[in-house]
Amino acid sequence: MFICGLTYILDNNEPKLLALENVSVEANIVDMISEVKICQTYKNTTSKTIEALYKFPIYENSAIYEFEAEIDGDKKIRGIVHEAKEAAQKYEEAVASGHGAYLLEEQLSDIFQCSVGNLTPQQTVVIKITYVSELKHDSESERIRFVLPTTIAPRYGNPQSNDGKVLVPGNVPLVPNATLKVEVTCRMTSMITSIESSSHLITTELNIGGDNKVAKIQLAEDVSYLKKDFVLVAKSKDLDKPRAFLEYNLRTETNCMMLTMVPYLASTKSTPTELIFIIDRSGSMSGDPMNKAKEALELILRSLPEDCVFNVVSFGSEFTSLFPESKPYTEETFKTALDHVKSMDASYGGTKIFSVLEWVLQTSQDKKKEYIDFPTAAFVLTDGQVYNVDQIVELISNSLSKRNDQLRLFSLGIGNSVSHNLVESISRAGKGYAQFVTTKERMDKKIIGMLKNAVNPPIKDYKITWIDEKSSTDNDDKPTASSFLNFFKKLSSDAAITSTLKYCSTPHKIPILYSGVRFIIYCFLSKEVSPPKHIILEAICEDGPIRLEVPIDPVTLQGSKIHTLGARKMIQDFEEGSSYLHQIMKITEDNNLDQGIIREQIVDLGKRFSLASKYTSFLAIDERENLQISEAKITPKPEVQVRVRGRIPKGYLRRAAREELFVSSSTVSKPKQTLQELVADILNFPAESFKSDRNDDENEKSFNVKRGKNIEILFNFLRLQSYDGKFLASEEFYKYFDDSGDKVNSNLKKSIPQAEEENKLIKEEIWTTSIAIKYLEIVLFPKFKEESEICFEKATKVLKKLVMENEDGCKGNNSEEKVKWVLEKAGEWITKWVNEG
């Protein structure tokens, strides 16, 4: 991993580090959108005029829309967006002419490079970059996740062509002598209930100015720079509710709407599904990432539905699969998979993700005849970063088209510097969704949520009505290629309107609605269309039709943030082959869409909305007087040739790596909880309610929940569950609730109830499974409901089956009453067990 920073090259072609005096980051979070301004101050402390460059990461869905250079504190040069090749050429010309020049280019969608030309001796320059981002929904309700990327991890594979840009392959390190200031302001529509960071120590000031909807966050410690991404999770009341906003852009004289919500869909009957788990076992996954992945996989295996087929595939430099093809979920395959997961390590070398995806997608397509109608859901767990993201997207898109959408890919990014571009691109192309965890966060809840969404039929056949039917012939409006090409031109043009297209939404392929996952979509309105009062979402699901009418916020926003995000999403559609124009070409059976047209559209969007992109770059030129030019002019050609060819001198990377030794981080360890305090915390009881006259050792024995903290309690208990959901009447099960370990004389065994009128004991497996269900519900659900819910449902389902097959001893007139009766008895026992301590 290399920290981003500034380097320069002199006559000996040896990259040197330029002093970074300070960095300041100001972030403003408003509900589910963030605006980030980064200011980096550099000073040329050498005696020569130099040309320098630095790279920096941004969040994958971000849109850079402002770029400014401030020279010696008294001169500001604002960057203007040009076509990328044109910007690079003008930059080279300006440098050759002795002018100051500043060029901002996209290397990948989440990595940018800034080139600083003709920085004179002792000159100070402040580079200011502003971007906006959509914020991801975190795994819990009413929470958003803000990420400030600070590192570029080494990427596996070969970089793509520079395409005429002034890009240098590889990464550049940061001099560890700068001061760093990070300040985040949260402004929410409703009360902020919590703010936390899993990556860094922070200080939080809530209720700013007496307003409980505003908070300020800063780093709690002085650091020179961040060696891992800064992650902030904020929770605010009603953040998940459906909302719609309208923004008017004065410069373009246009309106853009944004619809957002986090749907919570009723659980429907699961569909028999092929489930494939693709696990990154490259060297970088060693330690915590691999251990957490193994724990998550164990929980997944215990949560699989009985009617699925599944496989586990490991990848690195090569890949291997547990089974040659997916197999039915049985006791035998469950145990085989469990043993396989326990033996996993991070010994697979590099990260060749393309080849493993290619194999998985092909084998899922060629599965056995009896499973041919099973939809496929693949889950990718990785911390890796690769260059060939475009190839991966194309591979997934082609596979989806062959499977008639009977394929979905979900991705989970692991680690402190994971490529959001890779992880998001996989899930976006695969019509799933992505989640992220740092090395300090658990992934269990997030991947179980993915499993639930994967086995339930998605809501994908729905439509959004953006404008009032009275003012539109929406249903008869058949967009053509020419109408689309002219749409954005007419947004700010006074020329006669030649198109009948009244609006354009993005992403063009409306995302699938997933329970608990934020949904955001934009819509640009043509000038002649009046903004509506509400947006209508309609769908058909198993329970019947759904119609949701979302009123547009009465306050029209003034500015460009929503326009900018919408334009960035439109560019993403073009880049990934999912735009309106691509769809039109498919309808006309002309799939050979000219890349020149795509480039033209991206350039037009970039210029119109002032966006850096694959084909557009920011350029700022400081035109100097003749005297200044004669003093500043350098001969950049040798250095430029070295830079374009991307030669990294021998020893450079080793020295850069040594800079990592200067990185320090502090952590705060929490005091160890006693067992009584831990269980009390889970149950939300006062710890004192568990105390008795016995000493601490005896108290600990009275709660023979296996030693461990937090999620380990859940894992230890679920290991007692059979693959089909039953909790067998084993010695281990009785020992869990009674430290005597005597199955015959166990208090739990002695308490097996009987129906008075029948004088028969219920079957032992019915009792142990009922006890497990109530233990999950009463003790573990308060903290681990999402993680254990599928196992709970499996146990509940098998209990009903057991009662139907063995009704003797259960009180009631029918199976439903008998199940209710035995669960009531189990609930009474668990409650007594808890209270007795």
CSV table of C-alpha atoms in Angstrom, one decimal, residues 68-412:
chain,number,residue,atom,x,y,z
A,68,GLU,CA,-8.4,25.3,-8.4
A,69,ALA,CA,-4.8,26.2,-7.9
A,70,GLU,CA,-3.8,29.0,-5.5
A,71,ILE,CA,-0.3,30.3,-6.1
A,72,ASP,CA,1.7,32.0,-3.3
A,73,GLY,CA,-1.5,32.9,-1.5
A,74,ASP,CA,-2.5,35.8,-3.9
A,75,LYS,CA,-3.4,34.3,-7.2
A,76,LYS,CA,-6.1,31.7,-8.0
A,77,ILE,CA,-6.5,29.8,-11.2
A,78,ARG,CA,-9.7,28.0,-11.7
A,79,GLY,CA,-9.6,24.8,-13.8
A,80,ILE,CA,-11.7,24.4,-16.9
A,81,VAL,CA,-12.9,21.1,-18.3
A,82,HIS,CA,-11.5,20.1,-21.7
A,83,GLU,CA,-11.5,16.9,-23.7
A,84,ALA,CA,-8.7,14.8,-22.2
A,85,LYS,CA,-6.3,14.7,-25.1
A,86,GLU,CA,-6.7,18.4,-25.8
A,87,ALA,CA,-6.1,19.2,-22.1
A,88,ALA,CA,-2.9,17.1,-22.0
A,89,GLN,CA,-1.6,18.8,-25.2
A,90,LYS,CA,-2.4,22.3,-23.9
A,91,TYR,CA,-0.7,21.4,-20.6
A,92,GLU,CA,2.5,20.2,-22.4
A,93,GLU,CA,2.5,23.4,-24.5
A,94,ALA,CA,2.1,25.6,-21.5
A,95,VAL,CA,4.9,23.9,-19.6
A,96,ALA,CA,7.2,24.1,-22.7
A,97,SER,CA,6.4,27.8,-22.9
A,98,GLY,CA,7.3,28.5,-19.3
A,99,HIS,CA,3.8,29.1,-17.9
A,100,GLY,CA,2.5,27.5,-14.8
A,101,ALA,CA,0.1,24.6,-15.6
A,102,TYR,CA,-2.1,22.4,-13.5
A,103,LEU,CA,-3.7,19.3,-15.0
A,104,LEU,CA,-6.2,16.9,-13.3
A,105,GLU,CA,-6.8,13.6,-15.1
A,106,GLU,CA,-8.8,10.4,-14.3
A,107,GLN,CA,-6.6,7.3,-14.3
A,108,LEU,CA,-9.4,5.0,-13.1
A,109,SER,CA,-12.8,5.9,-11.9
A,110,ASP,CA,-11.6,6.0,-8.3
A,111,ILE,CA,-8.0,7.3,-8.9
A,112,PHE,CA,-7.0,10.7,-10.2
A,113,GLN,CA,-3.7,12.3,-11.0
A,114,CYS,CA,-2.7,16.0,-10.8
A,115,SER,CA,0.3,17.3,-12.7
A,116,VAL,CA,1.9,20.6,-11.6
A,117,GLY,CA,4.1,22.2,-14.3
A,118,ASN,CA,6.8,24.9,-13.8
A,119,LEU,CA,6.7,25.2,-10.0
A,120,THR,CA,9.4,27.8,-9.4
A,121,PRO,CA,11.9,27.8,-6.5
A,122,GLN,CA,10.3,28.5,-3.1
A,123,GLN,CA,6.9,28.8,-4.7
A,124,THR,CA,3.9,27.6,-2.7
A,125,VAL,CA,0.8,26.1,-4.4
A,126,VAL,CA,-2.5,25.0,-2.9
A,127,ILE,CA,-4.4,22.5,-5.0
A,128,LYS,CA,-8.2,22.6,-4.2
A,129,ILE,CA,-10.4,19.7,-5.4
A,130,THR,CA,-14.1,19.5,-4.7
A,131,TYR,CA,-16.3,16.5,-5.3
A,132,VAL,CA,-19.8,15.2,-4.5
A,133,SER,CA,-20.8,11.6,-3.7
A,134,GLU,CA,-23.8,9.5,-3.0
A,135,LEU,CA,-23.5,7.9,0.4
A,136,LYS,CA,-24.0,4.2,0.9
A,137,HIS,CA,-26.6,2.8,3.2
A,138,ASP,CA,-25.0,0.8,6.0
A,139,SER,CA,-26.3,-2.6,7.1
A,140,GLU,CA,-28.5,-1.2,9.8
A,141,SER,CA,-31.6,1.0,9.4
A,142,GLU,CA,-31.4,4.7,9.1
A,143,ARG,CA,-27.6,4.7,8.7
A,144,ILE,CA,-25.3,6.2,6.0
A,145,ARG,CA,-21.7,5.4,5.4
A,146,PHE,CA,-19.2,8.1,4.5
A,147,VAL,CA,-15.8,7.0,3.2
A,148,LEU,CA,-12.8,9.3,2.6
A,149,PRO,CA,-10.3,7.2,0.6
A,150,THR,CA,-6.7,8.0,1.5
A,151,THR,CA,-4.7,5.1,0.0
A,152,ILE,CA,-4.1,3.5,-3.3
A,153,ALA,CA,-3.3,-0.2,-2.8
A,154,PRO,CA,-1.1,-2.0,-5.3
A,155,ARG,CA,-3.3,-3.2,-8.2
A,156,TYR,CA,-2.9,-6.6,-9.8
A,157,GLY,CA,-2.3,-6.8,-13.5
A,158,ASN,CA,-1.2,-4.3,-16.1
A,159,PRO,CA,-2.5,-0.7,-16.3
A,160,GLN,CA,-4.5,0.3,-19.3
A,161,SER,CA,-3.4,2.6,-22.0
A,162,ASN,CA,-2.8,6.3,-21.1
A,163,ASP,CA,-4.9,7.2,-24.1
A,164,GLY,CA,-3.0,10.4,-24.7
A,165,LYS,CA,-3.0,11.6,-21.1
A,166,VAL,CA,0.0,12.5,-19.0
A,167,LEU,CA,-0.4,9.5,-16.7
A,168,VAL,CA,2.3,7.6,-14.8
A,169,PRO,CA,1.7,4.0,-13.8
A,170,GLY,CA,2.1,3.0,-10.2
A,171,ASN,CA,1.6,5.0,-7.0
A,172,VAL,CA,3.4,7.8,-5.3
A,173,PRO,CA,4.2,8.1,-1.6
A,174,LEU,CA,3.6,10.9,0.8
A,175,VAL,CA,6.2,12.6,2.8
A,176,PRO,CA,5.3,12.0,6.5
A,177,ASN,CA,5.8,15.6,7.6
A,178,ALA,CA,2.5,17.2,6.9
A,179,THR,CA,-0.2,18.2,9.2
A,180,LEU,CA,-3.6,16.8,8.5
A,181,LYS,CA,-7.0,18.3,9.4
A,182,VAL,CA,-10.2,16.4,8.8
A,183,GLU,CA,-13.5,18.1,9.7
A,184,VAL,CA,-16.9,16.7,8.8
A,185,THR,CA,-20.2,18.5,9.3
A,186,CYS,CA,-23.4,16.5,9.2
A,187,ARG,CA,-26.7,18.2,8.5
A,188,MET,CA,-29.7,15.8,8.5
A,189,THR,CA,-33.4,16.3,7.9
A,190,SER,CA,-34.1,14.7,11.3
A,191,MET,CA,-32.4,14.2,14.6
A,192,ILE,CA,-28.9,12.6,14.5
A,193,THR,CA,-29.0,9.7,16.9
A,194,SER,CA,-25.4,8.4,16.6
A,195,ILE,CA,-22.1,8.9,14.9
A,196,GLU,CA,-19.2,6.4,15.0
A,197,SER,CA,-16.0,5.5,13.1
A,198,SER,CA,-14.7,2.0,12.8
A,199,SER,CA,-11.4,3.3,11.3
A,200,HIS,CA,-10.2,6.2,13.5
A,201,LEU,CA,-10.6,7.8,16.8
A,202,ILE,CA,-12.9,10.8,16.5
A,203,THR,CA,-14.4,13.6,18.6
A,204,THR,CA,-18.1,14.3,18.0
A,205,GLU,CA,-20.0,17.4,18.9
A,206,LEU,CA,-23.8,16.9,18.6
A,207,ASN,CA,-26.6,19.4,18.8
A,208,ILE,CA,-24.6,22.2,17.3
A,209,GLY,CA,-26.3,25.6,18.0
A,210,GLY,CA,-29.1,23.8,19.8
A,211,ASP,CA,-30.0,21.9,16.6
A,212,ASN,CA,-30.1,18.1,17.1
A,213,LYS,CA,-30.0,17.7,13.3
A,214,VAL,CA,-26.4,19.1,13.1
A,215,ALA,CA,-23.1,17.6,14.3
A,216,LYS,CA,-19.4,18.2,13.8
A,217,ILE,CA,-16.7,15.5,13.7
A,218,GLN,CA,-12.9,15.8,13.8
A,219,LEU,CA,-10.0,13.4,14.3
A,220,ALA,CA,-9.3,12.8,18.0
A,221,GLU,CA,-5.6,12.7,17.5
A,222,ASP,CA,-2.9,14.7,15.6
A,223,VAL,CA,-1.7,12.7,12.7
A,224,SER,CA,0.6,13.4,9.8
A,225,TYR,CA,-1.5,11.4,7.4
A,226,LEU,CA,-3.9,8.6,7.2
A,227,LYS,CA,-2.6,5.2,6.2
A,228,LYS,CA,-6.2,3.8,5.8
A,229,ASP,CA,-9.5,5.0,4.6
A,230,PHE,CA,-11.5,7.2,6.9
A,231,VAL,CA,-14.9,5.7,7.6
A,232,LEU,CA,-17.8,7.4,9.3
A,233,VAL,CA,-21.3,6.0,10.0
A,234,ALA,CA,-24.1,8.3,11.0
A,235,LYS,CA,-27.6,7.4,12.1
A,236,SER,CA,-30.5,9.8,11.7
A,237,LYS,CA,-34.2,9.4,12.3
A,238,ASP,CA,-36.3,8.7,9.2
A,239,LEU,CA,-33.3,8.7,6.9
A,240,ASP,CA,-34.7,5.6,5.1
A,241,LYS,CA,-38.1,7.0,4.2
A,242,PRO,CA,-38.9,7.6,0.5
A,243,ARG,CA,-38.0,11.2,-0.5
A,244,ALA,CA,-37.7,13.2,-3.7
A,245,PHE,CA,-35.9,16.4,-4.3
A,246,LEU,CA,-35.9,18.9,-7.1
A,247,GLU,CA,-32.9,21.0,-8.0
A,248,TYR,CA,-32.8,24.0,-10.3
A,249,ASN,CA,-29.4,24.8,-12.0
A,250,LEU,CA,-29.2,28.5,-12.8
A,251,ARG,CA,-26.3,28.0,-15.2
A,252,THR,CA,-28.0,25.4,-17.3
A,253,GLU,CA,-31.5,26.7,-16.5
A,254,THR,CA,-32.7,23.1,-16.0
A,255,ASN,CA,-34.3,20.9,-13.4
A,256,CYS,CA,-33.1,17.6,-12.1
A,257,MET,CA,-34.9,15.3,-9.7
A,258,MET,CA,-33.6,12.7,-7.3
A,259,LEU,CA,-35.7,9.9,-5.8
A,260,THR,CA,-34.2,7.9,-2.9
A,261,MET,CA,-35.4,5.4,-0.4
A,262,VAL,CA,-34.4,2.3,1.6
A,263,PRO,CA,-37.2,-0.2,1.0
A,264,TYR,CA,-38.1,-2.8,3.6
A,265,LEU,CA,-39.9,-5.6,1.8
A,266,ALA,CA,-41.9,-8.3,3.4
A,267,SER,CA,-40.1,-11.6,3.3
A,268,THR,CA,-41.6,-13.9,0.6
A,269,LYS,CA,-41.1,-17.6,0.1
A,270,SER,CA,-37.6,-18.3,-1.0
A,271,THR,CA,-36.8,-19.5,-4.5
A,272,PRO,CA,-34.6,-22.6,-5.0
A,273,THR,CA,-31.3,-21.0,-6.0
A,274,GLU,CA,-27.8,-21.9,-6.9
A,275,LEU,CA,-25.5,-20.1,-4.4
A,276,ILE,CA,-21.8,-19.7,-5.2
A,277,PHE,CA,-19.4,-18.1,-2.8
A,278,ILE,CA,-16.2,-16.7,-4.4
A,279,ILE,CA,-13.5,-16.1,-1.8
A,280,ASP,CA,-10.4,-14.1,-2.2
A,281,ARG,CA,-7.5,-16.0,-0.7
A,282,SER,CA,-4.6,-13.9,-2.0
A,283,GLY,CA,-1.8,-13.0,0.4
A,284,SER,CA,-3.3,-9.6,1.3
A,285,MET,CA,-6.2,-11.4,2.9
A,286,SER,CA,-4.0,-12.9,5.7
A,287,GLY,CA,-4.8,-12.2,9.3
A,288,ASP,CA,-8.1,-10.6,10.3
A,289,PRO,CA,-9.7,-10.4,6.8
A,290,MET,CA,-9.3,-14.1,6.3
A,291,ASN,CA,-10.5,-15.0,9.8
A,292,LYS,CA,-13.6,-12.8,9.4
A,293,ALA,CA,-14.3,-14.2,6.0
A,294,LYS,CA,-14.1,-17.8,7.4
A,295,GLU,CA,-16.5,-16.9,10.3
A,296,ALA,CA,-18.9,-15.3,7.9
A,297,LEU,CA,-18.8,-18.3,5.6
A,298,GLU,CA,-19.5,-20.7,8.5
A,299,LEU,CA,-22.6,-18.6,9.4
A,300,ILE,CA,-23.7,-18.6,5.7
A,301,LEU,CA,-23.3,-22.4,5.5
A,302,ARG,CA,-25.5,-22.8,8.5
A,303,SER,CA,-28.1,-20.4,7.1
A,304,LEU,CA,-28.5,-21.9,3.6
A,305,PRO,CA,-32.0,-23.0,2.6
A,306,GLU,CA,-32.5,-26.8,2.3
A,307,ASP,CA,-33.6,-26.6,-1.4
A,308,CYS,CA,-30.5,-24.8,-2.7
A,309,VAL,CA,-27.4,-26.0,-4.5
A,310,PHE,CA,-24.1,-24.4,-3.6
A,311,ASN,CA,-20.4,-24.3,-4.1
A,312,VAL,CA,-17.4,-22.5,-2.6
A,313,VAL,CA,-14.6,-21.2,-4.9
A,314,SER,CA,-11.3,-19.8,-3.8
A,315,PHE,CA,-9.1,-17.6,-5.9
A,316,GLY,CA,-5.8,-15.8,-6.0
A,317,SER,CA,-3.2,-16.3,-8.7
A,318,GLU,CA,-5.1,-19.5,-9.5
A,319,PHE,CA,-8.5,-20.7,-8.4
A,320,THR,CA,-9.9,-23.9,-7.0
A,321,SER,CA,-13.5,-25.1,-6.2
A,322,LEU,CA,-14.9,-27.2,-3.4
A,323,PHE,CA,-17.0,-29.2,-5.8
A,324,PRO,CA,-16.6,-29.6,-9.6
A,325,GLU,CA,-20.1,-28.1,-9.9
A,326,SER,CA,-22.7,-26.9,-7.4
A,327,LYS,CA,-24.2,-29.7,-5.3
A,328,PRO,CA,-27.4,-30.0,-3.2
A,329,TYR,CA,-27.3,-28.8,0.4
A,330,THR,CA,-27.3,-32.0,2.4
A,331,GLU,CA,-25.8,-33.0,5.7
A,332,GLU,CA,-22.8,-34.5,3.9
A,333,THR,CA,-22.1,-31.5,1.7
A,334,PHE,CA,-22.7,-29.2,4.6
A,335,LYS,CA,-20.0,-30.9,6.7
A,336,THR,CA,-17.6,-31.1,3.8
A,337,ALA,CA,-18.0,-27.4,3.2
A,338,LEU,CA,-17.6,-26.6,6.9
A,339,ASP,CA,-14.3,-28.6,7.1
A,340,HIS,CA,-13.1,-26.9,3.9
A,341,VAL,CA,-13.8,-23.4,5.3
A,342,LYS,CA,-12.0,-24.2,8.6
A,343,SER,CA,-8.9,-25.1,6.6
A,344,MET,CA,-8.8,-21.9,4.5
A,345,ASP,CA,-5.8,-19.6,4.5
A,346,ALA,CA,-4.5,-16.7,2.5
A,347,SER,CA,-1.9,-18.6,0.4
A,348,TYR,CA,-3.1,-18.1,-3.2
A,349,GLY,CA,-0.7,-15.4,-4.2
A,350,GLY,CA,-2.1,-12.5,-6.4
A,351,THR,CA,-5.6,-11.5,-7.4
A,352,LYS,CA,-6.7,-12.9,-10.8
A,353,ILE,CA,-10.4,-12.3,-10.4
A,354,PHE,CA,-11.3,-12.3,-14.1
A,355,SER,CA,-10.5,-16.0,-14.7
A,356,VAL,CA,-12.4,-17.3,-11.6
A,357,LEU,CA,-15.5,-15.2,-12.6
A,358,GLU,CA,-15.3,-16.6,-16.1
A,359,TRP,CA,-15.2,-20.2,-14.8
A,360,VAL,CA,-18.0,-19.6,-12.3
A,361,LEU,CA,-20.3,-17.9,-14.8
A,362,GLN,CA,-19.7,-20.6,-17.4
A,363,THR,CA,-20.3,-23.6,-15.0
A,364,SER,CA,-23.4,-22.0,-13.6
A,365,GLN,CA,-24.7,-21.7,-17.1
A,366,ASP,CA,-23.9,-25.4,-17.8
A,367,LYS,CA,-25.3,-26.8,-14.6
A,368,LYS,CA,-27.2,-30.1,-14.4
A,369,LYS,CA,-30.6,-30.5,-16.1
A,370,GLU,CA,-32.5,-30.8,-12.8
A,371,TYR,CA,-31.1,-27.5,-11.7
A,372,ILE,CA,-31.2,-25.7,-15.0
A,373,ASP,CA,-34.1,-23.5,-13.9
A,374,PHE,CA,-32.4,-22.4,-10.7
A,375,PRO,CA,-31.4,-18.8,-10.7
A,376,THR,CA,-27.8,-18.2,-9.8
A,377,ALA,CA,-26.5,-15.8,-7.1
A,378,ALA,CA,-22.8,-15.4,-6.7
A,379,PHE,CA,-21.1,-13.7,-3.8
A,380,VAL,CA,-17.6,-12.2,-4.2
A,381,LEU,CA,-15.6,-11.5,-1.0
A,382,THR,CA,-12.4,-9.6,-1.8
A,383,ASP,CA,-9.9,-7.0,-0.6
A,384,GLY,CA,-8.3,-6.9,-4.0
A,385,GLN,CA,-7.6,-4.2,-6.6
A,386,VAL,CA,-7.1,-4.9,-10.2
A,387,TYR,CA,-6.7,-2.9,-13.4
A,388,ASN,CA,-9.1,-4.8,-15.7
A,389,VAL,CA,-12.4,-3.7,-14.2
A,390,ASP,CA,-13.8,-2.9,-17.7
A,391,GLN,CA,-13.1,-6.5,-18.9
A,392,ILE,CA,-14.8,-7.8,-15.8
A,393,VAL,CA,-17.9,-5.7,-16.3
A,394,GLU,CA,-18.1,-6.8,-19.9
A,395,LEU,CA,-17.8,-10.5,-18.9
A,396,ILE,CA,-20.6,-10.2,-16.3
A,397,SER,CA,-22.9,-8.2,-18.7
A,398,ASN,CA,-22.5,-10.8,-21.4
A,399,SER,CA,-23.3,-13.6,-19.0
A,400,LEU,CA,-26.4,-11.8,-17.8
A,401,SER,CA,-27.7,-11.4,-21.3
A,402,LYS,CA,-27.3,-15.1,-21.9
A,403,ARG,CA,-29.0,-16.1,-18.7
A,404,ASN,CA,-32.1,-13.9,-19.3
A,405,ASP,CA,-31.4,-12.1,-16.0
A,406,GLN,CA,-31.4,-15.4,-14.1
A,407,LEU,CA,-28.0,-14.4,-12.6
A,408,ARG,CA,-27.1,-11.9,-9.9
A,409,LEU,CA,-23.7,-11.0,-8.4
A,410,PHE,CA,-23.2,-9.5,-4.9
A,411,SER,CA,-19.9,-8.2,-3.7
A,412,LEU,CA,-18.4,-7.5,-0.3
